[in-house]
Tab-separated table of C-alpha atoms and ligand atoms in Angstrom:
chain	number	residue	atom	x	y	z
A	1	UNK	CA	-0.159	0.025	0.158
A	2	UNK	CA	1.074	3.232	-0.503
A	3	UNK	CA	1.939	6.019	2.138
A	4	UNK	CA	1.798	9.565	1.679
A	5	UNK	CA	3.786	11.861	4.733
A	6	UNK	CA	2.414	14.832	4.798
A	7	UNK	CA	4.152	18.058	5.565
A	8	UNK	CA	7.121	15.761	7.452
A	9	UNK	CA	10.297	17.228	8.501
A	10	UNK	CA	13.170	15.159	6.858
A	11	UNK	CA	16.953	14.525	7.897
A	12	UNK	CA	19.518	12.203	6.861
A	13	UNK	CA	23.322	11.397	6.995
A	14	UNK	CA	23.725	13.387	3.496
A	15	UNK	CA	22.073	16.807	4.359
A	16	UNK	CA	23.294	18.933	6.280
A	17	UNK	CA	19.257	20.171	7.900
A	18	UNK	CA	15.938	19.078	7.942
A	19	UNK	CA	13.664	19.194	5.180
A	20	UNK	CA	10.572	19.757	5.165
A	21	UNK	CA	7.664	18.532	2.667
A	22	UNK	CA	5.760	15.481	1.725
A	23	UNK	CA	7.095	12.382	0.694
A	24	UNK	CA	5.222	9.691	-1.158
A	25	UNK	CA	5.787	5.852	-1.134
A	26	UNK	CA	5.117	3.314	-3.288
A	27	UNK	CA	6.471	0.364	-4.324
A	28	UNK	CA	8.438	0.226	-0.828
A	29	UNK	CA	10.773	2.936	-1.939
A	30	UNK	CA	10.337	6.496	-1.307
A	31	UNK	CA	8.538	7.441	-5.063
A	32	UNK	CA	8.706	11.526	-4.323
A	33	UNK	CA	9.663	14.079	-2.054
A	34	UNK	CA	7.915	17.906	-3.015
A	35	UNK	CA	6.969	20.551	-1.102
A	36	UNK	CA	3.342	19.950	-1.642
A	37	UNK	CA	3.277	17.035	-3.748
A	38	UNK	CA	-0.681	16.550	-5.648
A	39	UNK	CA	-1.947	14.117	-7.812
A	40	UNK	CA	-2.012	11.813	-5.762
A	41	UNK	CA	-2.363	8.549	-6.590
A	42	UNK	CA	-6.413	6.840	-4.936
A	43	UNK	CA	-5.855	4.356	-1.894
A	44	UNK	CA	-2.753	6.057	-0.332
A	45	UNK	CA	-2.912	6.174	3.097
A	46	UNK	CA	-1.633	9.763	4.727
A	47	UNK	CA	0.143	10.446	7.540
A	48	UNK	CA	-0.144	13.595	8.848
A	49	UNK	CA	3.464	15.225	9.862
A	50	UNK	CA	1.645	19.373	10.802
A	51	UNK	CA	5.824	19.681	11.092
A	52	UNK	CA	5.460	18.224	14.217
A	53	UNK	CA	7.014	14.985	13.265
A	54	UNK	CA	10.632	13.806	11.927
A	55	UNK	CA	11.458	11.136	9.745
A	56	UNK	CA	14.928	9.344	9.699
A	57	UNK	CA	16.263	6.594	7.628
A	58	UNK	CA	15.567	3.577	9.791
A	59	UNK	CA	18.226	2.482	11.915
A	60	UNK	CA	20.430	-1.054	10.718
A	61	UNK	CA	21.968	-2.598	13.302
A	62	UNK	CA	25.406	-3.720	12.203
A	63	UNK	CA	26.182	-6.570	14.645
A	64	UNK	CA	23.869	-9.352	15.952
A	65	UNK	CA	22.595	-12.668	17.647
A	66	UNK	CA	18.970	-11.320	17.579
A	67	UNK	CA	17.944	-15.184	18.747
A	68	UNK	CA	19.583	-14.330	21.833
A	69	UNK	CA	17.008	-12.543	23.209
A	70	UNK	CA	16.269	-15.933	24.877
A	71	UNK	CA	19.280	-15.807	26.661
A	72	UNK	CA	18.700	-12.769	27.893
A	73	UNK	CA	20.073	-12.001	31.550
A	74	UNK	CA	22.007	-15.233	31.953
A	75	UNK	CA	25.530	-15.269	32.923
A	76	UNK	CA	25.343	-11.605	34.336
A	77	UNK	CA	28.656	-9.597	34.853
A	78	UNK	CA	31.268	-12.364	33.425
A	79	UNK	CA	34.630	-11.918	31.913
A	80	UNK	CA	33.818	-12.733	28.105
A	81	UNK	CA	35.735	-16.236	27.573
A	82	UNK	CA	33.670	-17.301	30.905
A	83	UNK	CA	30.168	-16.052	29.870
A	84	UNK	CA	30.724	-18.078	26.479
A	85	UNK	CA	32.166	-21.108	27.793
A	86	UNK	CA	30.297	-21.491	31.027
A	87	UNK	CA	26.697	-19.685	30.296
A	88	UNK	CA	25.958	-18.736	26.552
A	89	UNK	CA	27.300	-22.054	25.133
A	90	UNK	CA	25.603	-24.938	27.353
A	91	UNK	CA	22.533	-23.101	26.657
A	92	UNK	CA	23.090	-22.654	22.727
A	93	UNK	CA	23.801	-26.414	22.961
A	94	UNK	CA	20.224	-26.740	23.394
A	95	UNK	CA	18.708	-24.537	20.840
A	96	UNK	CA	16.428	-26.072	18.546
A	97	UNK	CA	14.854	-24.424	14.867
A	98	UNK	CA	11.542	-23.774	17.562
A	99	UNK	CA	13.875	-21.512	19.555
A	100	UNK	CA	15.578	-19.405	16.452
A	101	UNK	CA	12.098	-18.726	14.666
A	102	UNK	CA	10.649	-17.783	17.572
A	103	UNK	CA	13.779	-15.655	19.198
A	104	UNK	CA	14.116	-14.164	16.255
A	105	UNK	CA	10.316	-12.788	16.368
A	106	UNK	CA	10.081	-11.013	19.593
A	107	UNK	CA	13.804	-9.714	18.517
A	108	UNK	CA	12.266	-8.559	15.547
A	109	UNK	CA	9.593	-6.587	17.559
A	110	UNK	CA	11.932	-5.252	19.625
A	111	UNK	CA	13.766	-3.721	16.927
A	112	UNK	CA	11.037	-1.595	15.371
A	113	UNK	CA	9.936	-1.001	18.250
A	114	UNK	CA	13.001	0.987	18.881
A	115	UNK	CA	13.790	2.125	15.045
A	116	UNK	CA	15.556	-0.603	13.774
A	117	UNK	CA	14.828	-2.059	10.117
A	118	UNK	CA	17.777	-4.167	8.652
A	119	UNK	CA	20.018	-5.873	11.406
A	120	UNK	CA	22.945	-7.951	10.054
A	121	UNK	CA	22.929	-11.114	12.284
A	122	UNK	CA	25.292	-14.188	12.968
A	123	UNK	CA	23.346	-16.950	14.274
A	124	UNK	CA	22.184	-21.239	12.870
A	125	UNK	CA	19.736	-22.524	11.658
A	126	UNK	CA	19.344	-19.410	9.764
A	127	UNK	CA	16.120	-20.745	7.250
A	128	UNK	CA	14.090	-20.037	10.477
A	129	UNK	CA	15.783	-16.485	10.992
A	130	UNK	CA	15.119	-16.069	7.417
A	131	UNK	CA	11.004	-16.994	7.760
A	132	UNK	CA	11.426	-14.807	10.615
A	133	UNK	CA	12.487	-11.529	8.981
A	134	UNK	CA	10.372	-12.657	5.227
A	135	UNK	CA	6.954	-13.239	8.020
A	136	UNK	CA	7.396	-9.777	9.581
A	137	UNK	CA	8.601	-7.736	6.648
A	138	UNK	CA	12.650	-6.721	8.451
A	139	UNK	CA	15.443	-6.586	6.488
A	140	UNK	CA	17.751	-8.485	7.170
A	141	UNK	CA	21.694	-9.502	5.772
A	142	UNK	CA	22.372	-13.396	7.582
A	143	UNK	CA	25.262	-15.291	8.115
A	144	UNK	CA	25.472	-19.027	9.636
A	145	UNK	CA	27.588	-19.059	12.329
A	146	UNK	CA	30.486	-21.266	11.181
A	147	UNK	CA	33.058	-22.724	14.532
A	148	UNK	CA	35.424	-25.453	13.994
A	149	UNK	CA	36.730	-26.645	11.089
A	150	UNK	CA	33.440	-28.333	8.909
A	151	UNK	CA	33.348	-27.728	5.615
A	152	UNK	CA	30.233	-29.624	5.759
A	153	UNK	CA	29.177	-25.976	7.664
A	154	UNK	CA	30.507	-24.018	4.785
A	155	UNK	CA	28.733	-26.015	2.679
A	156	UNK	CA	25.419	-25.245	4.992
A	157	UNK	CA	25.969	-21.100	4.683
A	158	UNK	CA	26.590	-21.127	0.891
A	159	UNK	CA	23.262	-22.696	0.292
A	160	UNK	CA	21.916	-20.617	2.454
A	161	UNK	CA	23.435	-17.939	0.500
A	162	UNK	CA	22.030	-19.921	-2.928
A	163	UNK	CA	18.363	-20.252	-0.905
A	164	UNK	CA	17.884	-16.576	0.143
A	165	UNK	CA	19.875	-13.553	-1.123
A	166	UNK	CA	18.470	-11.264	-2.733
A	167	UNK	CA	14.614	-12.568	-1.855
A	168	UNK	CA	12.853	-10.140	-0.749
A	169	UNK	CA	14.400	-7.826	2.138
A	170	UNK	CA	16.974	-10.461	2.902
A	171	UNK	CA	21.210	-10.204	2.081
A	172	UNK	CA	23.187	-13.440	2.997
A	173	UNK	CA	26.541	-13.493	3.987
A	174	UNK	CA	29.194	-16.188	5.394
A	175	UNK	CA	29.511	-16.120	8.953
A	176	UNK	CA	32.844	-17.494	10.477
A	177	UNK	CA	32.799	-16.741	13.642
A	178	UNK	CA	36.303	-15.636	15.169
A	179	UNK	CA	39.795	-16.470	14.548
A	180	UNK	CA	40.043	-18.246	17.945
A	181	UNK	CA	36.849	-20.752	16.571
A	182	UNK	CA	38.189	-21.370	13.247
A	183	UNK	CA	41.691	-22.174	11.864
A	184	UNK	CA	43.411	-19.627	9.401
A	185	UNK	CA	42.933	-22.477	6.757
A	186	UNK	CA	39.168	-22.740	7.059
A	187	UNK	CA	38.882	-19.101	6.978
A	188	UNK	CA	40.862	-18.980	3.731
A	189	UNK	CA	38.477	-21.783	2.523
A	190	UNK	CA	35.361	-19.392	3.934
A	191	UNK	CA	36.212	-16.247	1.887
A	192	UNK	CA	37.343	-17.747	-1.390
A	193	UNK	CA	33.678	-19.516	-1.279
A	194	UNK	CA	32.556	-16.011	-0.382
A	195	UNK	CA	34.836	-14.362	-2.759
A	196	UNK	CA	33.302	-17.112	-5.512
A	197	UNK	CA	29.174	-16.438	-4.599
A	198	UNK	CA	30.019	-13.073	-4.091
A	199	UNK	CA	28.687	-12.648	-0.736
A	200	UNK	CA	29.695	-10.997	2.078
A	201	UNK	CA	31.918	-12.361	4.762
A	202	UNK	CA	30.570	-11.318	8.669
A	203	UNK	CA	33.288	-12.366	10.858
A	204	UNK	CA	34.028	-11.051	15.017
A	205	UNK	CA	37.418	-9.561	15.936
A	206	UNK	CA	40.009	-8.740	18.299
A	207	UNK	CA	36.757	-8.013	20.985
A	208	UNK	CA	39.252	-9.488	23.250
A	209	UNK	CA	42.295	-7.881	24.790
A	210	UNK	CA	44.018	-11.252	24.292
A	211	UNK	CA	43.608	-11.949	20.466
A	212	UNK	CA	46.508	-10.160	18.834
A	213	UNK	CA	48.647	-11.900	20.896
A	214	UNK	CA	46.905	-15.227	20.454
A	215	UNK	CA	47.347	-14.653	16.686
A	216	UNK	CA	50.249	-13.140	17.011
A	217	UNK	CA	52.128	-16.327	18.669
A	218	UNK	CA	49.791	-19.269	16.840
A	219	UNK	CA	50.580	-17.530	13.694
A	220	UNK	CA	53.077	-15.339	13.333
A	221	UNK	CA	50.739	-12.599	12.450
A	222	UNK	CA	49.810	-9.043	12.844
A	223	UNK	CA	45.908	-8.401	12.956
A	224	UNK	CA	46.556	-6.966	9.444
A	225	UNK	CA	48.476	-9.402	8.243
A	226	UNK	CA	45.987	-12.504	9.697
A	227	UNK	CA	43.040	-10.161	7.685
A	228	UNK	CA	45.049	-10.254	4.479
A	229	UNK	CA	46.491	-13.658	4.555
A	230	UNK	CA	42.841	-15.273	5.274
A	231	UNK	CA	41.399	-13.298	2.315
A	232	UNK	CA	38.583	-11.113	4.465
A	233	UNK	CA	39.975	-7.994	3.145
A	234	UNK	CA	39.289	-9.528	-0.750
A	235	UNK	CA	36.115	-10.860	-0.132
A	236	UNK	CA	33.109	-7.933	-1.832
A	237	UNK	CA	32.620	-7.266	1.847
A	238	UNK	CA	33.703	-7.855	5.033
A	239	UNK	CA	31.727	-7.326	8.473
A	240	UNK	CA	34.218	-6.950	11.617
A	241	UNK	CA	32.354	-6.839	14.801
A	242	UNK	CA	34.143	-5.333	17.432
A	243	UNK	CA	38.346	-3.915	16.432
A	244	UNK	CA	38.859	-3.409	20.117
A	245	UNK	CA	41.926	-4.455	20.149
A	246	UNK	CA	42.917	-3.275	16.446
A	247	UNK	CA	46.656	-1.851	17.098
A	248	UNK	CA	46.433	1.733	16.186
A	249	UNK	CA	49.664	1.847	13.783
A	250	UNK	CA	47.674	-0.574	11.308
A	251	UNK	CA	44.181	1.360	11.030
A	252	UNK	CA	45.979	3.178	7.530
A	253	UNK	CA	45.681	-0.326	6.172
A	254	UNK	CA	42.232	-1.371	6.461
A	255	UNK	CA	40.984	2.507	5.006
A	256	UNK	CA	39.472	1.928	1.428
A	257	UNK	CA	39.403	-1.891	2.018
A	258	UNK	CA	36.229	-2.900	1.527
A	259	UNK	CA	35.678	-3.878	5.044
A	260	UNK	CA	33.027	-2.119	8.014
A	261	UNK	CA	33.995	-1.633	11.589
A	262	UNK	CA	31.057	-2.990	13.483
A	263	UNK	CA	30.872	-1.143	16.470
A	264	UNK	CA	29.117	-2.220	19.592
A	265	UNK	CA	30.215	0.111	22.371
A	266	UNK	CA	27.673	-1.754	24.690
A	267	UNK	CA	28.289	-5.054	24.116
A	268	UNK	CA	32.234	-3.903	24.589
A	269	UNK	CA	31.768	-1.852	28.082
A	270	UNK	CA	29.465	-4.576	30.068
A	271	UNK	CA	31.412	-7.643	29.346
A	272	UNK	CA	34.390	-5.338	30.530
A	273	UNK	CA	36.435	-5.818	26.911
A	274	UNK	CA	37.164	-2.031	26.579
A	275	UNK	CA	36.596	0.554	24.298
A	276	UNK	CA	37.388	0.081	20.222
A	277	UNK	CA	39.496	2.541	18.432
A	278	UNK	CA	36.239	4.484	16.850
A	279	UNK	CA	37.389	8.276	16.558
A	280	UNK	CA	40.829	6.914	15.285
A	281	UNK	CA	39.109	4.544	12.459
A	282	UNK	CA	36.939	7.435	10.772
A	283	UNK	CA	39.616	9.658	11.285
A	284	UNK	CA	41.629	7.148	8.936
A	285	UNK	CA	38.746	6.526	6.775
A	286	UNK	CA	37.504	3.214	7.829
A	287	UNK	CA	33.834	2.700	7.182
A	288	UNK	CA	32.146	1.976	10.845
A	289	UNK	CA	28.804	0.886	11.826
A	290	UNK	CA	26.868	0.488	14.872
A	291	UNK	CA	25.554	-2.798	16.363
A	292	UNK	CA	24.025	-3.947	19.683
A	293	UNK	CA	25.401	-7.687	19.602
A	294	UNK	CA	23.193	-10.334	21.545
A	295	UNK	CA	20.635	-9.579	24.036
A	296	UNK	CA	23.080	-11.380	26.364
A	297	UNK	CA	25.403	-9.456	26.387
A	298	UNK	CA	23.830	-5.545	26.196
A	299	UNK	CA	20.922	-6.233	27.106
A	300	UNK	CA	18.873	-3.929	24.804
A	301	UNK	CA	18.544	-4.390	20.987
A	302	UNK	CA	18.376	-0.237	20.370
A	303	UNK	CA	20.825	0.914	18.056
A	304	UNK	CA	19.057	5.073	19.314
A	305	UNK	CA	20.877	4.052	22.227
A	306	UNK	CA	24.191	2.725	21.024
A	307	UNK	CA	24.327	6.205	19.035
A	308	UNK	CA	23.998	7.910	21.883
A	309	UNK	CA	26.187	6.056	23.834
A	310	UNK	CA	28.995	5.837	21.072
A	311	UNK	CA	29.104	9.321	20.860
A	312	UNK	CA	29.251	10.105	24.899
A	313	UNK	CA	31.841	7.391	25.660
A	314	UNK	CA	34.718	8.126	22.631
A	315	UNK	CA	34.134	11.972	24.257
A	316	UNK	CA	35.218	10.507	27.546
A	317	UNK	CA	37.464	8.266	27.488
A	318	UNK	CA	39.276	10.711	25.133
A	319	UNK	CA	38.530	13.629	27.296
A	320	UNK	CA	37.718	15.564	23.860
A	321	UNK	CA	34.218	16.613	23.627
A	322	UNK	CA	34.706	17.671	19.965
A	323	UNK	CA	34.985	13.486	18.933
A	324	UNK	CA	32.914	10.972	17.906
A	325	UNK	CA	30.463	13.650	16.872
A	326	UNK	CA	26.337	13.074	17.179
A	327	UNK	CA	26.449	13.295	12.760
A	328	UNK	CA	28.834	9.958	12.755
A	329	UNK	CA	26.910	8.084	15.229
A	330	UNK	CA	23.680	9.029	13.056
A	331	UNK	CA	25.715	8.169	9.841
A	332	UNK	CA	26.980	4.707	11.146
A	333	UNK	CA	23.389	4.315	12.556
A	334	UNK	CA	22.214	4.056	8.783
A	335	UNK	CA	24.331	4.241	5.498
A	336	UNK	CA	27.519	3.050	7.001
A	337	UNK	CA	25.086	-0.097	8.126
A	338	UNK	CA	23.125	-0.071	5.465
A	339	UNK	CA	26.260	-0.337	2.983
A	340	UNK	CA	28.083	-3.551	4.724
A	341	UNK	CA	24.421	-5.138	4.795
A	342	UNK	CA	24.730	-5.015	0.808
A	343	UNK	CA	22.432	-2.290	0.061
A	344	UNK	CA	23.584	0.600	-2.065
A	345	UNK	CA	20.227	2.325	-2.239
A	346	UNK	CA	19.877	2.321	1.242
A	347	UNK	CA	20.029	4.695	4.372
A	348	UNK	CA	19.011	8.132	2.703
A	349	UNK	CA	15.932	9.964	2.375
A	350	UNK	CA	16.067	9.749	-1.655
A	351	UNK	CA	13.574	9.190	-4.095
A	352	UNK	CA	13.981	6.135	-6.050
A	353	UNK	CA	15.632	4.588	-2.698
A	354	UNK	CA	14.080	2.275	-0.370
A	355	UNK	CA	11.212	2.601	1.578
A	356	UNK	CA	13.301	1.933	5.078
A	357	UNK	CA	11.794	5.423	7.385
A	358	UNK	CA	11.438	5.423	11.306
A	359	UNK	CA	8.673	7.943	12.044
A	360	UNK	CA	9.849	10.487	15.012
A	361	UNK	CA	7.501	12.316	17.787
A	362	UNK	CA	9.203	16.265	17.831
A	363	UNK	CA	5.981	16.977	19.793
A	364	UNK	CA	7.466	16.322	23.525
A	365	UNK	CA	9.693	18.738	26.144
A	366	UNK	CA	13.221	16.895	25.932
A	367	UNK	CA	13.307	18.557	22.232
A	368	UNK	CA	11.979	22.336	22.183
A	369	UNK	CA	14.693	23.969	21.082
A	370	UNK	CA	15.370	21.563	18.026
A	371	UNK	CA	15.474	22.936	14.350
A	372	UNK	CA	16.260	21.627	10.654
A	373	UNK	CA	20.063	22.679	11.589
A	374	UNK	CA	20.692	20.741	15.448
A	375	UNK	CA	17.489	17.651	15.103
A	376	UNK	CA	20.787	15.683	14.795
A	377	UNK	CA	21.809	16.699	18.078
A	378	UNK	CA	18.832	16.481	19.354
A	379	UNK	CA	17.795	12.963	18.100
A	380	UNK	CA	21.521	12.047	20.094
A	381	UNK	CA	21.890	13.403	22.658
A	382	UNK	CA	17.908	14.321	24.113
A	383	UNK	CA	15.577	12.199	22.055
A	384	UNK	CA	15.231	7.912	22.476
A	385	UNK	CA	13.674	5.810	20.425
A	386	UNK	CA	10.862	5.988	23.045
A	387	UNK	CA	10.398	8.776	20.667
A	388	UNK	CA	8.904	7.065	18.060
A	389	UNK	CA	5.471	6.703	16.764
A	390	UNK	CA	6.164	4.240	13.475
A	391	UNK	CA	9.063	2.167	11.973
A	392	UNK	CA	8.447	1.411	8.124
A	393	UNK	CA	10.568	-1.391	6.197
A	394	UNK	CA	10.536	-1.434	2.524
A	395	UNK	CA	7.323	0.817	3.321
A	396	UNK	CA	4.873	-1.844	5.497
A	397	UNK	CA	4.405	-0.659	8.812
A	398	UNK	CA	6.788	-2.991	11.049
A	399	UNK	CA	5.623	-0.640	14.787
A	400	UNK	CA	2.841	1.847	14.529
A	401	UNK	CA	1.533	3.603	17.883
A	402	UNK	CA	2.531	1.040	19.975
A	403	UNK	CA	1.490	-1.840	18.151
A	404	UNK	CA	2.877	-4.337	16.185
A	405	UNK	CA	0.158	-4.344	12.666
A	406	UNK	CA	0.007	-7.707	10.739
A	407	UNK	CA	1.338	-9.442	14.351
A	408	UNK	CA	-0.809	-11.316	17.287
A	409	UNK	CA	1.429	-10.068	19.460
A	410	UNK	CA	-0.014	-12.219	22.739
A	411	UNK	CA	0.643	-15.282	20.376
A	412	UNK	CA	4.159	-14.366	20.557
A	413	UNK	CA	4.699	-13.478	23.053
A	414	UNK	CA	3.648	-16.987	24.589
A	415	UNK	CA	5.884	-19.318	21.614
A	416	UNK	CA	8.800	-16.722	23.046
A	417	UNK	CA	7.779	-17.874	26.978
A	418	UNK	CA	7.321	-20.903	25.776
A	419	UNK	CA	10.867	-21.222	23.871
A	420	UNK	CA	12.816	-20.195	27.102
A	421	UNK	CA	11.335	-21.795	29.444
A	422	UNK	CA	12.173	-25.024	27.492
A	423	UNK	CA	15.661	-23.583	26.546
A	424	UNK	CA	16.599	-23.664	30.202
A	425	UNK	CA	14.891	-27.021	31.200
A	426	UNK	CA	16.881	-28.898	28.046
A	427	UNK	CA	20.375	-26.632	29.601
A	428	UNK	CA	19.412	-28.173	33.089
A	429	UNK	CA	18.956	-31.707	32.008
A	430	UNK	CA	22.807	-31.171	30.881
B	1	ZN	ZN1	28.694	-10.648	18.314
């Protein structure tokens, strides 16, 4: 169905300030933008902005494990390795396809209600993720998480690509887990497969402080040499999640590559991993997106919240209020994330671009004083995802006025609760 946004302000990462006018959404795309659109086709839903509502591009969650919402709250306040080995992996071992499906359905509701219209997901049973995404209408760039050297899993990842990539709102990447769970030889095979089929790769890199020494001691390589040697810089696109311990001296090597660093400030803070040199990445010309990581290590899937934390955190740690501007984090959460997910016509409000939009209520006390020039500052520092009136993906409302159209909320919540209980029961039996 077509939607006309009448008299809205709108902003994106390439605009100096907010513009005001009408937007017509048809066929999943922004078809027309104008000061006062006339000759509107019949049967159009008209949404009034009255100069008090803002449209922004939908946020892209650049790194997550959506179905981990089922593991939220398990194993708080532990270091990464113990958290994974003692609390997460034993429970994950009991995950069945229906858990992944319903967990992802829950994550989609949570993300839609906080303005995310696209998520870069790495997990397993990804056909279930694809089904959850296709049924709800959210956009997804997914990868099957690969650990160990089993070529069968790589084949599954490649088959997933052929089955789902380009279908509806779905893109597929290959998902080797991390340097400490996949050997360089296996990684080389994965990146060669990715290059061959034209897929991107999603990889955890240098999240924990011990990782650079691990790579040096075991393989005799620096982080950049490791990326080059394993072919991660030779794939069409690579999402490198975290990069907390990426050496400053090697950042120039990453500039201009097809890699995007998915910065996950909340998860890095919560797991005590440290803070990524995000400002140095930006200044060095490295593409940067924002991710929440899974709900077990955040514990929110709120990309808007990540923008605020990111902008504040880097000012604090550098003792420099001029770094990591509101505009920087807004770009990371929209356009840069969209590119990392494999969409080149997503993340800006442009005619012909995909209609993934967040509708924000500016008629609230904390927006008093906003203007077209300072609106991005207000969004990042004063606003929050509770200001969202609606979230649209490819022209379809995922969330509107506190509800999820086309979703049976109570039934979905019941299934998610049942899956969580079932999963914990299985873990106790282990
Ligand atoms: Zn992760």
